[in-house]
Amino acid sequence: MAAQETVDHKYVYDFAEGNKDLKDLLGGKGANLAEMTNLGLPVPPGFTITTEACKAYLATGRQPDGLAEQIEAHLESLEREMGRKLGDPNDPLLVSVRSGAKFSMPGMMETVLNVGLNDRSVVGLSAQAGGNDRFAWDSYRRLIQMFGKTVCDVPGEEFEHAIDDAKRAKGTNNDLDLDADDLRGLVDAYKKIFAKHTGREFPQEPREQLDLAIRAVFDSWNAERAVVYRRQERIPADLGTAVNVVAMVFGNLGADSGTGVAFTRDPGSGAQGIYGDYLANAQGEDVVAGIRNTVPLQELERIDKKSYDELLGYMARLEEHYKDLCDIEFTIERGKLWMLQTRVGKRTAAAAFVIAGQLVDEGLIDLNEALHRVNGAQLAQLMFPRFQLDHEFEAVAKGIGASPGAAVGKVVFTSDRAVELAAEGEAVILVRRETNPDDLNGMIAAKGILTSRGGKTSHAAVVARGMGKTCVSGADELDVNVPAKKFTVGGHTVNEGDVVSIDGTTGKVYLGEVPVMPSEVVQYFEGELDAERTDDPLVRAVHRIMTHADAARRLRVRTNADTGADAARARRFGAEGIGLCRTEHMFLGERRELVERLILAATEAEREQALAALLPLQREDFVEIFREMDGLPVTVRLIDPPLHEFLPPLEQLAVNVAVAQERGEDVAKEEALLAAVRRMHEENPMLGLRGVRLGLVIPGLFAMQVRAIAEAAVTVVRAGGAACPEIMVPLVGAVQELETVRTEAEKIIAEVIGDSGVEVLIGTMIEVPRAALTAGQIAEAAQFFSFGTNDLTQMGWGFSRDDVEGAFFWRYLELGIFGISPFESIDRDGVGRLVRIAAEEGRAARPGLKLGVCGEHGGDPDSVHFFHEVGLDYVSCSPFRVPVARLEAGRAAVTTTGSDSR
Ligand code: PEP
Ligand code: MG
C-alpha cells in the first residue's frame, strides 16, 4: 500500500550507515562525512536527511510522513552518543544544520550553526566551556543572526549594523574585543531586530529551531541564487539537497581553538605541498566568508604541532583513499582536531592536468583514469592568452591568484552594473570588498573578479574557479568604496568605468589595459615549446594526456578551414584533414566584382567570361590548401550562400543610386545592381536559393568550382605532392539533386585528372531534415556524408540560427526547455536522432560509408561524445577547437559515463 510504503521509507541515515557512493541520496557532504566516519577519522557524530525527503517536501510543501519520527529517533541516538540533550539548560547539545547537494554549490544554500541555544541553555554552554561567558554569548548571537537571516529572511545588514554599533561603542573594529557583557547586549539587540521583522519572539524551543532550520535548508534549494548557479553549472534542477545535522564543535573557544581549510595539493597549480588557510579562535563560516584575514596553513605547525601533524596524516590518508586532490574543512576545539568535511576538491584547469599526471606517476591512477579526470572545457580555458608584461606595467596591488587567466575590463562595483554594462557588450571587472552569493549574476557577467578581502577559499575564489573565470582575491592594498563607486590604491583613485587588468595566476592588479600573449599550452600545440625538454609541469602533463587521448580515440579529428594559414595552424594543432572548406570567402574582397559580373551577366558569353575569370583564382586557393594538407583529406564544399549576399545591401544601393542621379552621374551599373538585388530578394533566404539549388539553377557555377578543385589537385600531384580532395554538395534534400550535380561533376573530373592518379570523392552534407530521413536513398549517390548540424538544428527546430539565440533563448533556458542552446551542444533527442537515423540508414545502403560532422558541434565536448556513440568516423571543428576535440574523442573512447568530470 502506498501510504504504508511512505511511512516505511528511510529518510534519515546516521553517518555510520552511509558511504561516499551514496551522493545521490545523501548529497556530497553527507556521503563524504559517512566515508570519513567509516575510515575512523574524527568526525563529530550526526545524521543526514536524504535528498528524497527534500524532494518530497518541495513537491508537497510539507514534510513527508515518517520524517519527523525518524529525525526524533536519530536525534535521540545522537544525544545518547554525546551524553547531552539538545538545548538542555545545564549541559546542552548544540547542532549545526547544513545543506549538502550531490554537486557542491559553494555558499548557495543555507547553514545554521549553534541550534539548541536559548536564554537558558546559553548559561549551560558557558559552564560547559569552563565558565567562558564570552564564548557562550557569542555563540548565541551567531545563532540569532544566522537563524534570523536564513530561516526567517531578516535582512542581514541589520545584524551587521548592530555589531558595528557595538564595536564603535567599544572603540574597536575587532570582533574579539567585544566581551561577554557586550555580546549579551548584542543578543538583546538581535532579538529585537528578529521580533521587529518576524512579528514573533526568537524561538526558544530547541526542537522548533531544528525543524525550522531543516525546512529552511530544503527551501534554499529553490532560492534564486541557487537556481542561477545551477543553470550556470548545468546542475539538474530536480536533485534536491540533503540536510546534515551534526553535533557542534567549536573553533572559537580561545587561542587553542580555530578553524581552517586544507587542500592536499595546490588547487591553483596542482603543485604538491600543504595548502590552506587557518584562522585561530573562529568558526568555520569566518574562513569561507573571507571576513577575517587568515594565516597560511603551515603556521598551524607553530601554533599547534600535535593537531597539525594529525591533520597531515589524515590528508595523506584521504588522498590515498580518494586517489585525488581532497579539500578539507576542519576545526580544532581546545587542541582536539575534528574533520568537518572533505570532498574531491575543485581545481583550476591547469591543476586538473598537472594533478592527473602526478597521480599517474604516483601509481594511484592509470592513464585512462587521468584522461577521465580532465576535460575539453578545461583544455579550452588553458588556451586563453595571458598578459604580456614589460617594464611599462607595474602592478599597483598584489592579491591572491584565486582563479587563473588574464582579464581586462572596465571597473564596476555592483552586480547589477556588471550585468548592465556586459549587456551593452562591455568587458567589465567586478570589484568588491568580498563577494557573497547575491553577486552571482554580476560574477557571471564579468570578465574577471577582484576583491580586497578573502583567501583562496573565499566565496569569490571558489565560485570563480568553478566558472573558469579570472579572479584575484584578498588584494588588501585596495580600499574599495562601493557607495562612492571607486577604489583607491597606492595614491591612485580608480572610478567606475576606468580600465584595469587582473592576473588570476599571479594575483597582480594593473591600472589600464595590459596587452595579452598566448598561453604556453598554445605554444606547445604550435610546436614552439618542446614538451620533452620544458620543465613546465603543465605542458608536460598536457602532452602526456593528449598523447594518450590520441592513442585511445576512435574518432578522427579534422578542421574547418578555408585558408592556407588556418589549415597550417590546424595541422599543428593535430588536425588530420579538412572536414569543411567553405568556398564562399573566396568570392569576397576584390573578387566581389567578378561575382557581380556573374550575377549581372545578360548573355551566356558574359557569364562564361565571369566564371572563366574566377576559375584560376579558385584553383590557386585550392592549391595552397592541398599543399598545406599534404595528402590529408580535404573536403571542399561547393558554394552555399545565396548569391545576393555578395551584392551590397538594398538600402545602401538605393541611396547610392538616388545620390548619383541627383548629381547627374552615370548610374547604369548601380541601377542594374539595384534591379538584380530587388529581383533576387527573398523573404527567407536561409530557405531560398542556396546550396545545391544554386548549382542546379546557375549554369556553370558548380562546374567551375569542380574544375578548379580537380585542376588544383592535379597541379599539386604533378609537382610531386599529394592531394586528396573530397567534393561536398551542400543543402541536399533529395537524391535526385545530388545525382544531377554528380553526373556533371564526374564528367569534368574524368576530363581533368586524366592519368594523374588523383582520386576525387563526391559526397554530400546532411543538413536538411529530409536528407537525414532519406539517407538510404542519398547514400546510393554519395561517397560520404558530413552532417551540417548548424542547418540541421536550424531546420530541425525551425529556429533561425541568426536570430533566436539573442532574441528569446533566455526564456527557453529559464523554463528549462533546454539546458544549453542546441546550436552549442547537440540536441541528442531530436536533431541527434536525425543524425543517428541518417548514419544507420546511410551505412545500411552503402556499407563503410564515410561519416563526419562539420557543424559547430564538432568542437563541443558533449557533442563529441555523442558523435562517438553514433559511430561517426570524424568530427571537424575550428582550428582552436581541434585539441579539445582530440581530448574529448579520447575521453569518449575510454569512458562510458559521458563527458561530465565535475
Ligand atoms: C552546417 O550547416 O552545419 C554547416 C557546417 O554549414 P554552414 O554553417 O556553412 O551553413
Ligand atoms: Mg549549412
GROMACS .gro file of N, CA, C and O in nm, residues 59 114 350 422 428 444 469 495 599 621 630 646 675 714 735 865:
model
   64
   59ALA      N    1   0.785   1.905  -0.321
   59ALA     CA    2   0.670   1.872  -0.408
   59ALA      C    3   0.538   1.902  -0.338
   59ALA      O    4   0.441   1.943  -0.402
  114ASN      N    5   2.485   2.628   1.580
  114ASN     CA    6   2.451   2.652   1.721
  114ASN      C    7   2.302   2.632   1.752
  114ASN      O    8   2.249   2.693   1.847
  350ALA      N    9   4.451   2.415  -1.504
  350ALA     CA   10   4.592   2.375  -1.506
  350ALA      C   11   4.617   2.268  -1.400
  350ALA      O   12   4.684   2.167  -1.426
  422ALA      N   13   2.774   4.463  -1.928
  422ALA     CA   14   2.806   4.345  -2.009
  422ALA      C   15   2.701   4.329  -2.119
  422ALA      O   16   2.733   4.292  -2.232
  428VAL      N   17   3.383   4.386  -1.834
  428VAL     CA   18   3.387   4.450  -1.703
  428VAL      C   19   3.460   4.363  -1.601
  428VAL      O   20   3.464   4.241  -1.613
  444ILE      N   21   2.887   3.624  -1.318
  444ILE     CA   22   2.869   3.556  -1.446
  444ILE      C   23   2.894   3.655  -1.560
  444ILE      O   24   2.957   3.624  -1.660
  469LYS      N   25   3.652   3.153  -1.436
  469LYS     CA   26   3.661   3.298  -1.456
  469LYS      C   27   3.781   3.352  -1.380
  469LYS      O   28   3.810   3.307  -1.270
  495ASN      N   29   3.793   5.494  -1.067
  495ASN     CA   30   3.647   5.513  -1.063
  495ASN      C   31   3.577   5.412  -1.152
  495ASN      O   32   3.640   5.350  -1.239
  599ILE      N   33   2.655   3.766  -6.174
  599ILE     CA   34   2.513   3.783  -6.144
  599ILE      C   35   2.445   3.870  -6.250
  599ILE      O   36   2.331   3.843  -6.292
  621ASP      N   37   4.355   2.906  -5.475
  621ASP     CA   38   4.313   2.884  -5.335
  621ASP      C   39   4.329   2.737  -5.297
  621ASP      O   40   4.383   2.703  -5.193
  630ASP      N   41   4.896   1.834  -4.754
  630ASP     CA   42   4.995   1.733  -4.792
  630ASP      C   43   4.940   1.590  -4.794
  630ASP      O   44   4.994   1.500  -4.729
  646PHE      N   45   2.644   3.851  -5.188
  646PHE     CA   46   2.768   3.911  -5.236
  646PHE      C   47   2.746   4.052  -5.291
  646PHE      O   48   2.840   4.119  -5.331
  675ALA      N   49   1.844   4.659  -5.952
  675ALA     CA   50   1.738   4.576  -6.010
  675ALA      C   51   1.763   4.429  -5.976
  675ALA      O   52   1.670   4.354  -5.939
  714VAL      N   53   4.549   1.809  -5.940
  714VAL     CA   54   4.643   1.759  -6.042
  714VAL      C   55   4.772   1.842  -6.037
  714VAL      O   56   4.883   1.787  -6.043
  735VAL      N   57   1.782   1.279  -5.332
  735VAL     CA   58   1.893   1.214  -5.403
  735VAL      C   59   1.906   1.264  -5.546
  735VAL      O   60   2.016   1.275  -5.600
  865HIS      N   61   3.116   1.338  -2.768
  865HIS     CA   62   3.082   1.207  -2.711
  865HIS      C   63   2.963   1.145  -2.786
  865HIS      O   64   2.962   1.025  -2.813
   0.00000   0.00000   0.00000
